[in-house]
PDB file of N, CA and C in Angstrom:
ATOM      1  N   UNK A   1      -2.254 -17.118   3.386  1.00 87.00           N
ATOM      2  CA  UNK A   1      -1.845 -17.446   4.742  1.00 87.00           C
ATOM      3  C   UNK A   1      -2.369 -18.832   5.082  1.00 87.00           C
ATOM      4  N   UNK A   2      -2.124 -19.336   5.819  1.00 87.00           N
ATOM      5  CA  UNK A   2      -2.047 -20.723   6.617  1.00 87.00           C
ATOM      6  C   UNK A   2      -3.482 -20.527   7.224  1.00 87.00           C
ATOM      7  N   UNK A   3      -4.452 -22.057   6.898  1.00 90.00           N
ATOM      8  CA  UNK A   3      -5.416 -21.927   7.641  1.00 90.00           C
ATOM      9  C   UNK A   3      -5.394 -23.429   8.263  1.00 90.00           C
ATOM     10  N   UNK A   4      -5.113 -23.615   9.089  1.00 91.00           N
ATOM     11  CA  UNK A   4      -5.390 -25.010  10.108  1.00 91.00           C
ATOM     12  C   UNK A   4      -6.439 -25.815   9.364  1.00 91.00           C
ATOM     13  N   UNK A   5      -6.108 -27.262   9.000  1.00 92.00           N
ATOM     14  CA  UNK A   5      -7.069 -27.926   8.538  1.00 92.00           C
ATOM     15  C   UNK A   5      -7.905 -27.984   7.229  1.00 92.00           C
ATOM     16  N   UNK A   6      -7.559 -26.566   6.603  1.00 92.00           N
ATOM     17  CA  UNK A   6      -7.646 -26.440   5.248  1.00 92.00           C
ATOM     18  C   UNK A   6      -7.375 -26.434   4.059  1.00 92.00           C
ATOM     19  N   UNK A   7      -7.628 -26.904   3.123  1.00 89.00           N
ATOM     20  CA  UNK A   7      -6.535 -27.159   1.481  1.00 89.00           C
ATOM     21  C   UNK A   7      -7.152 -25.957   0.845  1.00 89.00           C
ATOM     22  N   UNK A   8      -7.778 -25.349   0.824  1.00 91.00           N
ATOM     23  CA  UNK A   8      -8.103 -23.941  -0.060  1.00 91.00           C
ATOM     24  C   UNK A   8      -6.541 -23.140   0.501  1.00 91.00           C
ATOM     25  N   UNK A   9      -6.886 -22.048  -0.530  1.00 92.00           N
ATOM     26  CA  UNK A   9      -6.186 -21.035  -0.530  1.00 92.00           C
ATOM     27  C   UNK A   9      -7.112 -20.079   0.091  1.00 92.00           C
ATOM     28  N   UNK A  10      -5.728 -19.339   1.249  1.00 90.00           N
ATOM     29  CA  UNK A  10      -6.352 -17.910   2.207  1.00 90.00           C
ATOM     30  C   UNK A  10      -5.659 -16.890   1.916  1.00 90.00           C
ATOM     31  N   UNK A  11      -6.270 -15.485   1.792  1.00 90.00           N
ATOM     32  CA  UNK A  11      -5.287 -14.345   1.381  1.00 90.00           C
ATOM     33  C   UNK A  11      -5.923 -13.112   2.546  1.00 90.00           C
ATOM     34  N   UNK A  12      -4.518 -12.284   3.110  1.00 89.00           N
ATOM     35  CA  UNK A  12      -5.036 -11.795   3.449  1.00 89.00           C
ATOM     36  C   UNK A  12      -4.501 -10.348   2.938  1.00 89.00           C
ATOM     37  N   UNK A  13      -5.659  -9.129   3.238  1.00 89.00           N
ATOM     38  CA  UNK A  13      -5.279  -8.016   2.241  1.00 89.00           C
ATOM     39  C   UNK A  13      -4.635  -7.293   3.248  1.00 89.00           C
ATOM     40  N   UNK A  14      -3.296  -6.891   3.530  1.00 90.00           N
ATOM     41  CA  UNK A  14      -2.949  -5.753   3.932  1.00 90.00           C
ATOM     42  C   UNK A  14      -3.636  -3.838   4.151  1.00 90.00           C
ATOM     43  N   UNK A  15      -4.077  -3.489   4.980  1.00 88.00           N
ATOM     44  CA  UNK A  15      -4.678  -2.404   5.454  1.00 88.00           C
ATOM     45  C   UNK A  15      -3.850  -1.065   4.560  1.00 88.00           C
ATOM     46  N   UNK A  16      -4.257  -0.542   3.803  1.00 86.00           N
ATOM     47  CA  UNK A  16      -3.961   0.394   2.581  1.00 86.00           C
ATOM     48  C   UNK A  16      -3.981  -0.199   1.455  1.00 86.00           C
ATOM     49  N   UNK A  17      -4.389  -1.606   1.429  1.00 88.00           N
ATOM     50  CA  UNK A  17      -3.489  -2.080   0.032  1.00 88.00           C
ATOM     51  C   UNK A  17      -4.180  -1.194  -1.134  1.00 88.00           C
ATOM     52  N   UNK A  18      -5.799  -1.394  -1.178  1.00 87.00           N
ATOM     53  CA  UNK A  18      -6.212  -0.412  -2.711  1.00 87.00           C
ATOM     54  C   UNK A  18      -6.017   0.439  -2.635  1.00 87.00           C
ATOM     55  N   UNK A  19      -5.341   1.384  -2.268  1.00 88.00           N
ATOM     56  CA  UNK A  19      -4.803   2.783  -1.968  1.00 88.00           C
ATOM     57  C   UNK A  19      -2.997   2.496  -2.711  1.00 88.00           C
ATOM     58  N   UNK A  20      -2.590   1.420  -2.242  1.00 87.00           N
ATOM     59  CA  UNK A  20      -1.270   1.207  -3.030  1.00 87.00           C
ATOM     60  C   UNK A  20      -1.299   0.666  -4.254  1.00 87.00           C
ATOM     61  N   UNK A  21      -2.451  -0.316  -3.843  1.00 85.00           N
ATOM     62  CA  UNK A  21      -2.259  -1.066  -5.765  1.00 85.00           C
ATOM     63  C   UNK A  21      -2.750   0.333  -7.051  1.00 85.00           C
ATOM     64  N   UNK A  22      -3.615   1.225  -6.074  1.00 84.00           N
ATOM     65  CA  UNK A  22      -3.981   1.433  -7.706  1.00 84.00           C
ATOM     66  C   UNK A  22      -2.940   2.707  -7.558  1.00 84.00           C
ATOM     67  N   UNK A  23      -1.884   3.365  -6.828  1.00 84.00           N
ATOM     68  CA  UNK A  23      -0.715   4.067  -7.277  1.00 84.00           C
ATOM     69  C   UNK A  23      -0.204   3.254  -7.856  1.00 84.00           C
ATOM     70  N   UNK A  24      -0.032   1.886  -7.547  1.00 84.00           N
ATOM     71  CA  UNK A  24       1.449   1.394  -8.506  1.00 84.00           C
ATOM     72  C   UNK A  24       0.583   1.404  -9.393  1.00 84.00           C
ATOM     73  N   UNK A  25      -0.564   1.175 -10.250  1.00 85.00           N
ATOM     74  CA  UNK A  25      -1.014   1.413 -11.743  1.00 85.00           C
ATOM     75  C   UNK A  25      -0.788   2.099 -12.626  1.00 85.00           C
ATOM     76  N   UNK A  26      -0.155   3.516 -11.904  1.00 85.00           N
ATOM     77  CA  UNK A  26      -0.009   4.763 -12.881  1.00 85.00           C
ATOM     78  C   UNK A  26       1.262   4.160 -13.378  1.00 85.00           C
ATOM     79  N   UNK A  27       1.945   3.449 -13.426  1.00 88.00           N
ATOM     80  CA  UNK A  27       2.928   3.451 -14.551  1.00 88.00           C
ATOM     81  C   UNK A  27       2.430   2.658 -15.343  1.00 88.00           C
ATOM     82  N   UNK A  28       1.524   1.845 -15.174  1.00 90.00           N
ATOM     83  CA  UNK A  28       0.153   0.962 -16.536  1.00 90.00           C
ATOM     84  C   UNK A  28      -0.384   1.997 -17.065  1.00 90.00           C
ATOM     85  N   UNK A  29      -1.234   3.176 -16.263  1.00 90.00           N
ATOM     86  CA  UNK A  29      -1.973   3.995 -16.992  1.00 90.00           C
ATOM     87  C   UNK A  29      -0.788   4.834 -18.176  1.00 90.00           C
ATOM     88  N   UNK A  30       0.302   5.135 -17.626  1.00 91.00           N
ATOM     89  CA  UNK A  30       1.513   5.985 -18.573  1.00 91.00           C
ATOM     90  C   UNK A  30       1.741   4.792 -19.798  1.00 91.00           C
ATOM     91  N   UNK A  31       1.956   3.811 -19.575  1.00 93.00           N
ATOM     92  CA  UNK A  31       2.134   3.024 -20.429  1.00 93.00           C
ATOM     93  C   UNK A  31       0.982   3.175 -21.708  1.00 93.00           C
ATOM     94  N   UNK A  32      -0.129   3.013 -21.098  1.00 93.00           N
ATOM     95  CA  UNK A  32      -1.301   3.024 -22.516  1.00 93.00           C
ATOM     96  C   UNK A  32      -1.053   3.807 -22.933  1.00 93.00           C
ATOM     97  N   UNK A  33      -0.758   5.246 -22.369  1.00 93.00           N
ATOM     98  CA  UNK A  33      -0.982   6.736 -22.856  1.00 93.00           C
ATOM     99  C   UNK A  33       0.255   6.395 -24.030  1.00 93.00           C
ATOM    100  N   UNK A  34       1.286   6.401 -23.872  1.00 94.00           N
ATOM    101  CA  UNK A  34       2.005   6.149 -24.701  1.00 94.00           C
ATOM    102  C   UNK A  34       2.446   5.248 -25.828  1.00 94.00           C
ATOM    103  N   UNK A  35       1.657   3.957 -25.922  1.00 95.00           N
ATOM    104  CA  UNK A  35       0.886   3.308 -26.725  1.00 95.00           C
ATOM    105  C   UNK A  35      -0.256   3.735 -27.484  1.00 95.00           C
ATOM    106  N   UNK A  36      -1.059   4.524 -27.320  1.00 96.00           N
ATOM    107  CA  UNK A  36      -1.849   4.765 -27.691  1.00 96.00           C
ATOM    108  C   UNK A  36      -1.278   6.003 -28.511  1.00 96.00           C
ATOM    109  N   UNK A  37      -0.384   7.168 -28.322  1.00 93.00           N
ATOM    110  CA  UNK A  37       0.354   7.899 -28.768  1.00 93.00           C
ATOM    111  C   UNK A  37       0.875   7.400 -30.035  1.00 93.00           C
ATOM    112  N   UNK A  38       1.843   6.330 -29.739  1.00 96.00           N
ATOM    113  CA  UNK A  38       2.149   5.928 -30.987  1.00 96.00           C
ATOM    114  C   UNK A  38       1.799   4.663 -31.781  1.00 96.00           C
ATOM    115  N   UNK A  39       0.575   4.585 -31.171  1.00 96.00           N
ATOM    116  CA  UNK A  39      -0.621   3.948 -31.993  1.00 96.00           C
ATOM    117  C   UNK A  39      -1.205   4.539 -33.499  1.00 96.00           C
ATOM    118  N   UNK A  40      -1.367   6.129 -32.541  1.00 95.00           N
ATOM    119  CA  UNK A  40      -2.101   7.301 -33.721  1.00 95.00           C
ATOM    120  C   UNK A  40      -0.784   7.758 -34.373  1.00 95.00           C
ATOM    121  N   UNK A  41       0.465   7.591 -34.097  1.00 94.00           N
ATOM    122  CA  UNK A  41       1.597   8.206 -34.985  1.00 94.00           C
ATOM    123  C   UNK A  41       1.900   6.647 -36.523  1.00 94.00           C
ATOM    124  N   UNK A  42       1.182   5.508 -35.714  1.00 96.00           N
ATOM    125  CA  UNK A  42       1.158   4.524 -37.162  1.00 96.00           C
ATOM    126  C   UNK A  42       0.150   4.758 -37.502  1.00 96.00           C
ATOM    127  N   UNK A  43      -1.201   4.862 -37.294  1.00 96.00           N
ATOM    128  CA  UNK A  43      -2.316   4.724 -38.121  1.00 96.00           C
ATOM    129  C   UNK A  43      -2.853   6.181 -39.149  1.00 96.00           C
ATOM    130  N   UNK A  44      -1.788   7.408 -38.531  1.00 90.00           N
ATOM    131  CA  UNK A  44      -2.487   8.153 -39.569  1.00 90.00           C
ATOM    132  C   UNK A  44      -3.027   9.227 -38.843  1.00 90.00           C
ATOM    133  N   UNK A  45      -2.817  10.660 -38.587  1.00 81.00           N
ATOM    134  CA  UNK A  45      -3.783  11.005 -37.878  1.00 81.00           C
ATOM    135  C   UNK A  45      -5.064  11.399 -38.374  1.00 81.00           C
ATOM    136  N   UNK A  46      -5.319  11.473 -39.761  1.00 89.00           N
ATOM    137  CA  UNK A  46      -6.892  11.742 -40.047  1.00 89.00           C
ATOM    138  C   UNK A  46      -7.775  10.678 -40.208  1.00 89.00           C
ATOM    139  N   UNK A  47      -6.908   8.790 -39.412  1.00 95.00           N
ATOM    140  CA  UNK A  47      -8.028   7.712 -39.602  1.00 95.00           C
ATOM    141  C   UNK A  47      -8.751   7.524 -38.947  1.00 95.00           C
ATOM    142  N   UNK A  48      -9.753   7.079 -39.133  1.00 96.00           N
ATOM    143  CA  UNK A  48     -11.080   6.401 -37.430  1.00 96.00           C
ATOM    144  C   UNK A  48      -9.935   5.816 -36.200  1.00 96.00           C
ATOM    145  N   UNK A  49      -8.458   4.957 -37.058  1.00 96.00           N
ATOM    146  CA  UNK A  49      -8.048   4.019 -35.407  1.00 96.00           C
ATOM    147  C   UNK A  49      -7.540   5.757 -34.898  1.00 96.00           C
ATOM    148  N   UNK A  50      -7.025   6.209 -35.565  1.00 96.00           N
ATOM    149  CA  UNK A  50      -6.358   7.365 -34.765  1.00 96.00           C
ATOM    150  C   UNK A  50      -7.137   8.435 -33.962  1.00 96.00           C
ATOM    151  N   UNK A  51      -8.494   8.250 -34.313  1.00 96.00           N
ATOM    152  CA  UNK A  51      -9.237   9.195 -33.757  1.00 96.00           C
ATOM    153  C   UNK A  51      -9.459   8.275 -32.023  1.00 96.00           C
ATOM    154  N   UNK A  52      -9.823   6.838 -32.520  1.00 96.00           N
ATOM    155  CA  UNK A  52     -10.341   6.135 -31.307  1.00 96.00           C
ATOM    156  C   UNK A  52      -9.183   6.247 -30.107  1.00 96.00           C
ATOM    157  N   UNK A  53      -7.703   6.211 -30.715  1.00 97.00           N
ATOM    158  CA  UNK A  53      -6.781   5.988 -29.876  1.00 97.00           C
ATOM    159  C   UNK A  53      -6.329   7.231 -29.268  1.00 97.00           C
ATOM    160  N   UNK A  54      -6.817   8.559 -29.755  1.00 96.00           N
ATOM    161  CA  UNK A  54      -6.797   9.792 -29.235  1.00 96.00           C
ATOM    162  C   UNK A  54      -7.649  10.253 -27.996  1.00 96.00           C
ATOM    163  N   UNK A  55      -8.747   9.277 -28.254  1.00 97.00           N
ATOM    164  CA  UNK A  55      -9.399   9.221 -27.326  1.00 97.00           C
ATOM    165  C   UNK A  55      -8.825   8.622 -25.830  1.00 97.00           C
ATOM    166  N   UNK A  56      -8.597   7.047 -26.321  1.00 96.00           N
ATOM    167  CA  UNK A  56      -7.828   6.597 -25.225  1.00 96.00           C
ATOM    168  C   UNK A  56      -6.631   6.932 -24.675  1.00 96.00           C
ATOM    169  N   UNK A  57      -5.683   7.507 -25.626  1.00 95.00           N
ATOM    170  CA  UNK A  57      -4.440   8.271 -24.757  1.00 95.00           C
ATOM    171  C   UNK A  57      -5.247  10.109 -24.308  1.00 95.00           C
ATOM    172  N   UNK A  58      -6.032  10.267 -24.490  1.00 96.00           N
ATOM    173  CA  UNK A  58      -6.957  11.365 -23.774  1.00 96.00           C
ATOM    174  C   UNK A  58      -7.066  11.010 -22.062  1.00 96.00           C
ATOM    175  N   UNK A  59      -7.945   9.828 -22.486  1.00 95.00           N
ATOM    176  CA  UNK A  59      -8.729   9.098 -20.966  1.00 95.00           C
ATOM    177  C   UNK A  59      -7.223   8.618 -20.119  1.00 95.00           C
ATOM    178  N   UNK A  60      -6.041   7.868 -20.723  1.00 93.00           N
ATOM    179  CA  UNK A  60      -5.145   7.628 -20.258  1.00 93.00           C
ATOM    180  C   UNK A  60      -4.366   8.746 -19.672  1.00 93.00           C
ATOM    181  N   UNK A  61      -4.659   9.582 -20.120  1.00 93.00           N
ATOM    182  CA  UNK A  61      -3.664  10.924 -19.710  1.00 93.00           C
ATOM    183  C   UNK A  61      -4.084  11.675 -18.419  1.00 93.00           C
ATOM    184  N   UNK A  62      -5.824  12.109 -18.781  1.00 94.00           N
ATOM    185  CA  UNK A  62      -6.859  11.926 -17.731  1.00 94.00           C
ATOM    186  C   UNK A  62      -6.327  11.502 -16.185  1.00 94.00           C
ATOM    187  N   UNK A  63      -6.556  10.368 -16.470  1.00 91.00           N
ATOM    188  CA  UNK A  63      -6.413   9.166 -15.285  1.00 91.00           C
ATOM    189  C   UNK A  63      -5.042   9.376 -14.976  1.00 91.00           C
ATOM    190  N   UNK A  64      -3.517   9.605 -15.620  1.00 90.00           N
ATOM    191  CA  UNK A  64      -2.525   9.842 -15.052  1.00 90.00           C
ATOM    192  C   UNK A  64      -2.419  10.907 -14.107  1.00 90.00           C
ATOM    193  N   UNK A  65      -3.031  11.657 -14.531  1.00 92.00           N
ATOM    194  CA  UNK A  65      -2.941  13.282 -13.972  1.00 92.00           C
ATOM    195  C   UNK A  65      -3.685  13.165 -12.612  1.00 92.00           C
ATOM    196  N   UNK A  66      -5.009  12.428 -12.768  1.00 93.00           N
ATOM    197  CA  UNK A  66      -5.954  12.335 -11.118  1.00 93.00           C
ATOM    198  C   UNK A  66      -5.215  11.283 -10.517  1.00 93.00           C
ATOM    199  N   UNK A  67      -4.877  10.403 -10.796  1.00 91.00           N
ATOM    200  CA  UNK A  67      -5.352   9.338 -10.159  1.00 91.00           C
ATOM    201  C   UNK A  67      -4.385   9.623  -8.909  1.00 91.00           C
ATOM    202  N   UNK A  68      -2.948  10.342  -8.380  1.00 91.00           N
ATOM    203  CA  UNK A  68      -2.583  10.589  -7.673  1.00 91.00           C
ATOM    204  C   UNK A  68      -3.084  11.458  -6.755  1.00 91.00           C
ATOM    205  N   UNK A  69      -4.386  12.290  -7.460  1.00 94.00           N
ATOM    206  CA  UNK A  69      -4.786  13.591  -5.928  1.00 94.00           C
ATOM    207  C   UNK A  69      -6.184  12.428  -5.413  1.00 94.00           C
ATOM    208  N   UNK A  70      -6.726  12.011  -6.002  1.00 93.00           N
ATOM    209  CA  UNK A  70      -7.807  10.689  -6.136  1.00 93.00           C
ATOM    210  C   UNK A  70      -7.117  10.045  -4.685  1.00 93.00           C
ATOM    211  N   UNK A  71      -5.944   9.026  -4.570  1.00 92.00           N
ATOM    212  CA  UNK A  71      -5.838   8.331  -3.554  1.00 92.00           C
ATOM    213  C   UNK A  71      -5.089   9.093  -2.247  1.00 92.00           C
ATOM    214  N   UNK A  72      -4.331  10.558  -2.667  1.00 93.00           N
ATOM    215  CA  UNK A  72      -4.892  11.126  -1.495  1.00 93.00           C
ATOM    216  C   UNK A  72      -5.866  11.842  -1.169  1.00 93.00           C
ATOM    217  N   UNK A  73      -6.736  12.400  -1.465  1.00 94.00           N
ATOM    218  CA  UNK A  73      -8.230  12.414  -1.128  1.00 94.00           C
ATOM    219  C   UNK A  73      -8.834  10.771  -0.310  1.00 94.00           C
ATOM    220  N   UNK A  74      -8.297   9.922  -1.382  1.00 92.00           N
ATOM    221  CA  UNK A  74      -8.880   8.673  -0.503  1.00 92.00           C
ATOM    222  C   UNK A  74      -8.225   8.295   0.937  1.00 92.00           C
ATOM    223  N   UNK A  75      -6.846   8.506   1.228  1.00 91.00           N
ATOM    224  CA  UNK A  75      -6.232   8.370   2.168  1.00 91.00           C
ATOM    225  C   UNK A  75      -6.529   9.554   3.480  1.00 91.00           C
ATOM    226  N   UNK A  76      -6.967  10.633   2.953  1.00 94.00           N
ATOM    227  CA  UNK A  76      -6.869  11.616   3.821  1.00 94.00           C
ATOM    228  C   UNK A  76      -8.640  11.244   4.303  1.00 94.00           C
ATOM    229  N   UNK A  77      -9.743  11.034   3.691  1.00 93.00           N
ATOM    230  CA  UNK A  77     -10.760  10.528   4.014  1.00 93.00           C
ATOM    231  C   UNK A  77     -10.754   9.463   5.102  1.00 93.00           C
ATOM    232  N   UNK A  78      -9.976   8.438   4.690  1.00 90.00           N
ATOM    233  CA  UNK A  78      -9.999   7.578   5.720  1.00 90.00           C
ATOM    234  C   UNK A  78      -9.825   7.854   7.355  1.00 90.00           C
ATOM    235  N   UNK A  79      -8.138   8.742   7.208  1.00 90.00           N
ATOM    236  CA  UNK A  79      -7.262   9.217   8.022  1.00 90.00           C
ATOM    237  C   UNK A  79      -8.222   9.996   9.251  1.00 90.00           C
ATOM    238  N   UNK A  80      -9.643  11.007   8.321  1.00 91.00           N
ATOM    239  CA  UNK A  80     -10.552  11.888   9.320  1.00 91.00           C
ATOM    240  C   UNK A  80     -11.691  10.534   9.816  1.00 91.00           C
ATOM    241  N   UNK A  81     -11.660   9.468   9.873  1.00 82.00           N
ATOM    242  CA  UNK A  81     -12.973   8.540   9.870  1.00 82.00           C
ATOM    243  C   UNK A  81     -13.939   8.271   9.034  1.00 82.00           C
ATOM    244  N   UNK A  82     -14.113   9.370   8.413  1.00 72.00           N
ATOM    245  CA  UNK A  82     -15.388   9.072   7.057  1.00 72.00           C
ATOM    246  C   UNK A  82     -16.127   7.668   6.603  1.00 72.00           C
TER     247      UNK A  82
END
């Protein structure tokens, strides 16, 4: 945004925004999961990468599944004052 008299850059954050940015993420978090899927379908599944990447499409899968009751819990927190 415009600041009178100033050459920096001003930003201002819209009221919900980390509540929106990190929903729009879950299609990043789906993305790894599925990278990481067929990460372990090239490397093999009895190798170390396939074990590591089982892990991460684990944690990715994880995080798909919460991360939507997560920001309403966070929204509904706000909503009571907390």
């Amino acid at each position: 945004v415009p600041a009178p008299g100033s050459r920096r850059e001003h930003y201002r954050v819209r009221e919900g925004a980390w509540a929106t940015l990190m929903s729009m993420q879950n299609g990043m978090v789906q993305l790894m999961f599925e990278v990481a899927d067929k990460g372990i379908a090239a490397a093999g599944p009895d190798s170390l990468a396939a074990r590591r990447l089982e892990e991460m499409r684990d944690f990715y899968g994880f995080m798909f599944r919460e991360l939507p009751a997560l920001v309403e819990r966070w929204r509904a927190e706000r909503k009571s004052g907390r």
